[in-house]
JSON list of C-alpha atoms in Angstrom, two decimals:
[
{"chain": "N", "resi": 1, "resn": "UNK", "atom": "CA", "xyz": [-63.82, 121.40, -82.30]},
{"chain": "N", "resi": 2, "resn": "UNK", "atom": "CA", "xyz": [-64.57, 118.00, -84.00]},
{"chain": "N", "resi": 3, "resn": "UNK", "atom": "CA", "xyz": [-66.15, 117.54, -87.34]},
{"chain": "N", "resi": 4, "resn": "UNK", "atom": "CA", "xyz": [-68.36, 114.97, -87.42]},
{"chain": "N", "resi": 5, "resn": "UNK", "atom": "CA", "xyz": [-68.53, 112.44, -90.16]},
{"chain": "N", "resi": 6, "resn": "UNK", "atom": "CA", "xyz": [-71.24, 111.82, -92.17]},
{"chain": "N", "resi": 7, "resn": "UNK", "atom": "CA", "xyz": [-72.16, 108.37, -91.66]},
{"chain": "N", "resi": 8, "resn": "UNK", "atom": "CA", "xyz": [-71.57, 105.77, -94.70]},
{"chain": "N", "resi": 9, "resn": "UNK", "atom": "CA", "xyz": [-73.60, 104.71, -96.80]},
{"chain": "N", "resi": 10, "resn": "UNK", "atom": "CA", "xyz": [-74.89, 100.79, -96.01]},
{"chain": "N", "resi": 11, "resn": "UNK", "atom": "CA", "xyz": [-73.72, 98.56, -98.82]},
{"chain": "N", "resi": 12, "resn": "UNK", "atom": "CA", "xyz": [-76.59, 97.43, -101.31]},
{"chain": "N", "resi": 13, "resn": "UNK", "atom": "CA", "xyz": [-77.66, 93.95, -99.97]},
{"chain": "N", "resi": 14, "resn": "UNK", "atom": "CA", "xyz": [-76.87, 91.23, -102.65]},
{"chain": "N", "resi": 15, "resn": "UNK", "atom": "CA", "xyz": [-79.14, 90.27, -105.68]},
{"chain": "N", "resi": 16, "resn": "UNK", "atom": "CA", "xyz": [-81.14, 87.33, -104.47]},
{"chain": "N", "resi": 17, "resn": "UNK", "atom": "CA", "xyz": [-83.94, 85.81, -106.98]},
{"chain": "N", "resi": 18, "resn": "UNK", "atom": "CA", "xyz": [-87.36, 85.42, -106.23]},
{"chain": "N", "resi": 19, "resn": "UNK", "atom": "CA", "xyz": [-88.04, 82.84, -103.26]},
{"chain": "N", "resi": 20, "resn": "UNK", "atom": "CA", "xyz": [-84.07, 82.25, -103.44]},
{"chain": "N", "resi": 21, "resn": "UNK", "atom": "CA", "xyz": [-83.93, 79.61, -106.41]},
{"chain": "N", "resi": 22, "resn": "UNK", "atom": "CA", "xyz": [-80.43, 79.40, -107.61]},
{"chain": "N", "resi": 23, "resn": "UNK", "atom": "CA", "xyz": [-78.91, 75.85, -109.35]},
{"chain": "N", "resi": 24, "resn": "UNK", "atom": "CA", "xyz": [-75.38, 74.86, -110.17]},
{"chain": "N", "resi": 25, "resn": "UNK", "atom": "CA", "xyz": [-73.53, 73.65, -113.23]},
{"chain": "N", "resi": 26, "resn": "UNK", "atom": "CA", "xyz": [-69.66, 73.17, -113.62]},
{"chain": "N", "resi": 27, "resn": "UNK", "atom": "CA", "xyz": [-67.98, 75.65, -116.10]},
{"chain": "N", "resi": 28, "resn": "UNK", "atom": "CA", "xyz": [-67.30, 74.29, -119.36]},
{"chain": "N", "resi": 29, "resn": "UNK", "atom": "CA", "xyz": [-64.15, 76.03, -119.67]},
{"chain": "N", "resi": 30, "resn": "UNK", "atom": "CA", "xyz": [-62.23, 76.29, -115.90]},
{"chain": "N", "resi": 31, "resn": "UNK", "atom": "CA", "xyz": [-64.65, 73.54, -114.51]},
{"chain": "N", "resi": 32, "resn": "UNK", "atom": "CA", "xyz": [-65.08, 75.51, -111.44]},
{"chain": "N", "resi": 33, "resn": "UNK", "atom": "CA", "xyz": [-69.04, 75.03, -110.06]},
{"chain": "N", "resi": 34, "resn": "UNK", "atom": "CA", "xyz": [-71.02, 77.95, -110.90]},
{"chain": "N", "resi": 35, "resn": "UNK", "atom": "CA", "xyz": [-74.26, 79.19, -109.29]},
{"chain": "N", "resi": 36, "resn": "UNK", "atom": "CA", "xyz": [-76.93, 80.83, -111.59]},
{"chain": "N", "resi": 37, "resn": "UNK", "atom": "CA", "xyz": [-80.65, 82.42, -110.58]},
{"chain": "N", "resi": 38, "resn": "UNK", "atom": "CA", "xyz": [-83.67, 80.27, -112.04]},
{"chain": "N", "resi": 39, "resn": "UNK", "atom": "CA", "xyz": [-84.71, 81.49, -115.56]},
{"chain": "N", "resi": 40, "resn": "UNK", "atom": "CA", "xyz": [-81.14, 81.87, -116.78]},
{"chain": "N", "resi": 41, "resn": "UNK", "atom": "CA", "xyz": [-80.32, 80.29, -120.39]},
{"chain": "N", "resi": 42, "resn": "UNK", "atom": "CA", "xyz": [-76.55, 80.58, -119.86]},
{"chain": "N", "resi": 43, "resn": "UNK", "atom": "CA", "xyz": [-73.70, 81.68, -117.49]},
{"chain": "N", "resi": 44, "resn": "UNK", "atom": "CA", "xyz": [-70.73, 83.31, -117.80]},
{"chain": "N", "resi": 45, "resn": "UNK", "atom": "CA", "xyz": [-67.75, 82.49, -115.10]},
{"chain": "N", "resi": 46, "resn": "UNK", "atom": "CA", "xyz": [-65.95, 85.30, -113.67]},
{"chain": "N", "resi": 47, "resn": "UNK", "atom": "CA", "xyz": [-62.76, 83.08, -113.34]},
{"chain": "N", "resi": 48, "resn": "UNK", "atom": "CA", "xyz": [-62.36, 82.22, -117.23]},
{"chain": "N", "resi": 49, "resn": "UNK", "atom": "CA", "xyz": [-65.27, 83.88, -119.25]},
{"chain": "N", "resi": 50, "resn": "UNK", "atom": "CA", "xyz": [-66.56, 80.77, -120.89]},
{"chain": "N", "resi": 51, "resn": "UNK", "atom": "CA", "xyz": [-70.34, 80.79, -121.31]},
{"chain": "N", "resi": 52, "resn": "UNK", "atom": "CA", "xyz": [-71.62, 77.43, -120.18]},
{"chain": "N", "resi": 53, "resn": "UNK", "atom": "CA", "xyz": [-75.32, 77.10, -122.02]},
{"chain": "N", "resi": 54, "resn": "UNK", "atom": "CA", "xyz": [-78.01, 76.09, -118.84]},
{"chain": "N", "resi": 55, "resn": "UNK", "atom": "CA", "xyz": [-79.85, 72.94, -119.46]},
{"chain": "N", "resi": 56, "resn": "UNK", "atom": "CA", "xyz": [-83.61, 73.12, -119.97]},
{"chain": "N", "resi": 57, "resn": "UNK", "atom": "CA", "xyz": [-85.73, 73.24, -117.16]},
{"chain": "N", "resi": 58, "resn": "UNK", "atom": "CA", "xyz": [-86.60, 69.88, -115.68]},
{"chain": "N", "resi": 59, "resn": "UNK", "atom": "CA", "xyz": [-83.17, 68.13, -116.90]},
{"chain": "N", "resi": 60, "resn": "UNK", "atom": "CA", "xyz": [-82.04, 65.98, -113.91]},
{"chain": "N", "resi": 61, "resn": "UNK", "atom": "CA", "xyz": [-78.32, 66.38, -113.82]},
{"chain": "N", "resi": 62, "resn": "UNK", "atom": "CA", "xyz": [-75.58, 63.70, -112.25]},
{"chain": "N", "resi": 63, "resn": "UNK", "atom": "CA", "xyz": [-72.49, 64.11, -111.28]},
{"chain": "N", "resi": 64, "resn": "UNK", "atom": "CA", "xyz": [-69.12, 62.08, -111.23]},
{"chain": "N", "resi": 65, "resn": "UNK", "atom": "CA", "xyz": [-65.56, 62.30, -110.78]},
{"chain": "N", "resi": 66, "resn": "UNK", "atom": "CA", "xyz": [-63.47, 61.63, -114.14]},
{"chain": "N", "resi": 67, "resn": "UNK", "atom": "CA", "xyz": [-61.42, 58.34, -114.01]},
{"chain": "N", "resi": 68, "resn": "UNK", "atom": "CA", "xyz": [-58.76, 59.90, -115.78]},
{"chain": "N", "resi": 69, "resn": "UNK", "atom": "CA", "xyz": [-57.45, 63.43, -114.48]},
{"chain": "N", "resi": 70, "resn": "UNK", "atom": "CA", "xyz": [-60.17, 63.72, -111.73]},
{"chain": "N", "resi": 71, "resn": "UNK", "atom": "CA", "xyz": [-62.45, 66.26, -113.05]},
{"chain": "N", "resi": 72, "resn": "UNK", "atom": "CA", "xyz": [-65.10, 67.28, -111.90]},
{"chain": "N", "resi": 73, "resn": "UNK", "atom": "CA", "xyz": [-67.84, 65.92, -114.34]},
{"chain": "N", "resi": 74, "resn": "UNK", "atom": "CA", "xyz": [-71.67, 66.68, -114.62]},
{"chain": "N", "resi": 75, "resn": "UNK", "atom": "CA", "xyz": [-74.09, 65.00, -116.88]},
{"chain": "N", "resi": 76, "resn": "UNK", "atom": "CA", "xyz": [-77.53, 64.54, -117.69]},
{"chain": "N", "resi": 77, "resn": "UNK", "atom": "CA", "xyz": [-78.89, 60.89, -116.15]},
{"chain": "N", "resi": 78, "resn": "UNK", "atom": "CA", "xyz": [-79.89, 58.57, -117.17]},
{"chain": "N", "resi": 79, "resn": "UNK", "atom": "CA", "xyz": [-76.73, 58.55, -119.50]},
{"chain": "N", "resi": 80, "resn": "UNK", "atom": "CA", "xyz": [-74.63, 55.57, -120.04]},
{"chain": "N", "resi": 81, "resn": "UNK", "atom": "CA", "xyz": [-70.85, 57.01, -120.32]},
{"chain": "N", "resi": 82, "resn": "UNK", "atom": "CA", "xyz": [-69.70, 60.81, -119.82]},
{"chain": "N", "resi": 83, "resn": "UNK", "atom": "CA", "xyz": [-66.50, 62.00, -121.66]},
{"chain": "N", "resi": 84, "resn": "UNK", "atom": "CA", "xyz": [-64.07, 63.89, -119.76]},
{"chain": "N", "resi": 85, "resn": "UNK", "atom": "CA", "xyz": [-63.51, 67.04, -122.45]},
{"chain": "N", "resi": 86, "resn": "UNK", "atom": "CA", "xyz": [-60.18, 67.78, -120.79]},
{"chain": "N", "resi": 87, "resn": "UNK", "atom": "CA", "xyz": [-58.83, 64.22, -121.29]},
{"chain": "N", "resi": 88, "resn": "UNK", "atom": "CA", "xyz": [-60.94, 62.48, -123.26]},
{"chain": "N", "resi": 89, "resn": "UNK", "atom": "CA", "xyz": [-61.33, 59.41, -120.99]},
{"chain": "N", "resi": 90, "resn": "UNK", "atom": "CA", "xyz": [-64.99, 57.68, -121.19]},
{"chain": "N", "resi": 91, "resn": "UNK", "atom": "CA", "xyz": [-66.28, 57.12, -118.13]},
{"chain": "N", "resi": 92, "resn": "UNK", "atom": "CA", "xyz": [-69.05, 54.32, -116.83]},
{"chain": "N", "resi": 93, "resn": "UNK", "atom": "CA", "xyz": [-71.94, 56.66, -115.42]},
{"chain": "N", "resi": 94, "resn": "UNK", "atom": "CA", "xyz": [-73.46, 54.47, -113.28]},
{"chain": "N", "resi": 95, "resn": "UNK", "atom": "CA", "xyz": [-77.03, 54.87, -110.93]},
{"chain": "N", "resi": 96, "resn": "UNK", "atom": "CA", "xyz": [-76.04, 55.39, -106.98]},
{"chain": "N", "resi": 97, "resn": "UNK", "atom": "CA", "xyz": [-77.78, 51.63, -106.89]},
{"chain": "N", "resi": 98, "resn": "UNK", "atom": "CA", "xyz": [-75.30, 49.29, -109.18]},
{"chain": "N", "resi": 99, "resn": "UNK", "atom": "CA", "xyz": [-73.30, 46.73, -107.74]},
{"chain": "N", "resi": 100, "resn": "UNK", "atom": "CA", "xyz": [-71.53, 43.76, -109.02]},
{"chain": "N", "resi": 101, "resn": "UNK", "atom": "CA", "xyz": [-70.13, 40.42, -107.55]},
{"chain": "N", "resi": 102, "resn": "UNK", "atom": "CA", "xyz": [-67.23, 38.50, -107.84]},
{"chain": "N", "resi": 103, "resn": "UNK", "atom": "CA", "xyz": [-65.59, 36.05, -106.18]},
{"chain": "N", "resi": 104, "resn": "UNK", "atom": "CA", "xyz": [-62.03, 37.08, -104.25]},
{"chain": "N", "resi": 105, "resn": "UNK", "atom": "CA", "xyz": [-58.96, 35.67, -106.60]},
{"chain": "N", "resi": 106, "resn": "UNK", "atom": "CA", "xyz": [-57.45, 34.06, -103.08]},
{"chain": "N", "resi": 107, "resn": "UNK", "atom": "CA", "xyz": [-59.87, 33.27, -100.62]},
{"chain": "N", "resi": 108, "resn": "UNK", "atom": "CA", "xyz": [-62.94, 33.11, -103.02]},
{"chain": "N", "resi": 109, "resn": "UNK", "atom": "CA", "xyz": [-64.60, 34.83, -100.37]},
{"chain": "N", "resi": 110, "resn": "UNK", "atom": "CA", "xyz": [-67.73, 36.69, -102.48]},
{"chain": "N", "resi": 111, "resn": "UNK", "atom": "CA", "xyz": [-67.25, 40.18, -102.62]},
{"chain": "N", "resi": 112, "resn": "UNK", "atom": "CA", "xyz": [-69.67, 43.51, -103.55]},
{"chain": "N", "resi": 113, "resn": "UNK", "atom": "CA", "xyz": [-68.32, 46.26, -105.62]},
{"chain": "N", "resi": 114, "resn": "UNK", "atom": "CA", "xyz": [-69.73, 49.45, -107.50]},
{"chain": "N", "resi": 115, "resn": "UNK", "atom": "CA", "xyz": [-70.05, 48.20, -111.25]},
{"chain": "N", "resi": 116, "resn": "UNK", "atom": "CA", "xyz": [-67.49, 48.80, -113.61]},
{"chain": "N", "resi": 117, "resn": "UNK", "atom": "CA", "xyz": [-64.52, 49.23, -111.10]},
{"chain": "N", "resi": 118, "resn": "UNK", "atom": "CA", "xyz": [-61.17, 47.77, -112.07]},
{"chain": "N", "resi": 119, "resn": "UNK", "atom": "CA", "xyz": [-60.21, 46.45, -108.89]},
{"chain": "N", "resi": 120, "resn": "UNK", "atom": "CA", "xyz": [-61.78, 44.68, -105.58]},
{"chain": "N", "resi": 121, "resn": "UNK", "atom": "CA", "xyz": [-59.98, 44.59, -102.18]},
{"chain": "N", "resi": 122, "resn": "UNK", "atom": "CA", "xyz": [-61.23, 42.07, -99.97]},
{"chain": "N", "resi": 123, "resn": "UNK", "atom": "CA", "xyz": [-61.57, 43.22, -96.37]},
{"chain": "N", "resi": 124, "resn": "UNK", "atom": "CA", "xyz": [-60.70, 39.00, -95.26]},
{"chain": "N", "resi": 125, "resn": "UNK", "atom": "CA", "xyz": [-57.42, 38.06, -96.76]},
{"chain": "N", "resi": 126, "resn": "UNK", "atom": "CA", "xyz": [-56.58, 42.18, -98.22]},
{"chain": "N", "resi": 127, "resn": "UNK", "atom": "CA", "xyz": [-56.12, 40.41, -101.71]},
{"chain": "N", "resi": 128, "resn": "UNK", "atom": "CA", "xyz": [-56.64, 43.05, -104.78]},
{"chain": "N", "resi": 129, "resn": "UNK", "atom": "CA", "xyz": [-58.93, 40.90, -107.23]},
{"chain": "N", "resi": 130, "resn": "UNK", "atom": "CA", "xyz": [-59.06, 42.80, -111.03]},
{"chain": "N", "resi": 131, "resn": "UNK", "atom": "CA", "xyz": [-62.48, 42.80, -112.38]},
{"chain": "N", "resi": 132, "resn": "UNK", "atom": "CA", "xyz": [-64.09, 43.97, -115.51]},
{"chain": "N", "resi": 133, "resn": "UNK", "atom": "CA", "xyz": [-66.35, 42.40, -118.32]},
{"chain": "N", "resi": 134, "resn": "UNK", "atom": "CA", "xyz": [-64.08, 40.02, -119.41]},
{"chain": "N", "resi": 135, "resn": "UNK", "atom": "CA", "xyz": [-64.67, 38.79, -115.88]},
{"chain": "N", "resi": 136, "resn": "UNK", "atom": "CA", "xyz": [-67.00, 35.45, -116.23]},
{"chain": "N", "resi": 137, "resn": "UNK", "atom": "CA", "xyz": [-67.93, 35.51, -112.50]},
{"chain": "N", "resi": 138, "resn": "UNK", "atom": "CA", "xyz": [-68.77, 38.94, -112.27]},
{"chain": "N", "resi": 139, "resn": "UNK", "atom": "CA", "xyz": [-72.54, 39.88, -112.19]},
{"chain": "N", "resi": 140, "resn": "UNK", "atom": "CA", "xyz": [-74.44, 43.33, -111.91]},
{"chain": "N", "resi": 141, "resn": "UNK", "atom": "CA", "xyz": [-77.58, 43.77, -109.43]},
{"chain": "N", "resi": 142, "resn": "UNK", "atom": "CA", "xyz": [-79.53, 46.63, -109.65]},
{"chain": "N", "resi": 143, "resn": "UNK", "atom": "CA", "xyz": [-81.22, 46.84, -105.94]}
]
């Protein structure tokens, strides 16, 4: 005759905080993205064990790709320049609504760019103009 099982146990559902509030930062060690509850003053990443300190309540963070080795980079805005800590390269933090103009280098056609970028393809003639602020003809619009 059979012996029946007793039946398992239902695993415990997973910590959620109240009304579901979580945020994200990027590890200051691995710079892997992290997810912490609401309340927290610092998290600790189960891939390297760094403790990455939470900003204060109310900080409006940014985000941007380093220049350099490609990073992952977050920031507080409102801030100028971000430095990469695993290469050290400063990078233009720029507002989602900065653009620059120059003229194209063969064509002259006028072209529209995200400020502080090295280089400008035009879509006429496919000629790579270099920009930068030595660049007399290049101006910066904030629409």
């Amino acid at each position: 005759m059979p012996v029946p099982l007793a039946p398992y146990p239902t695993p415990p559902a997973p910590f959620t905080p109240p009304n579901g509030v979580q945020s994200q930062l990027v590890c200051s060690g691995c710079r892997n993205v992290l997810a912490y509850p609401h309340g927290a003053t610092s998290v600790c990443c189960a891939v390297c064990n760094a403790v990455t300190t939470v900003p204060p309540p109310g900080t409006e963070m940014a985000q941007l790709v380093c220049g350099g080795c490609h990073t992952h980079l977050m920031y507080m805005r409102g801030a100028t320049s971000v430095q990469c800590s695993c290469c050290h390269t400063v990078n233009l933090a720029l507002e989602a609504n900065q653009v620059a103009h120059v003229n194209c280098g063969n064509c002259r056609t006028l072209l529209m760019y995200q400020y502080g970028a090295r280089s400008v393809k035009c879509a006429v003639c496919n000629f790579v103009t270099s920009v930068g602020a030595s660049t007399s003809t290049e101006q910066k619009f904030n629409n």
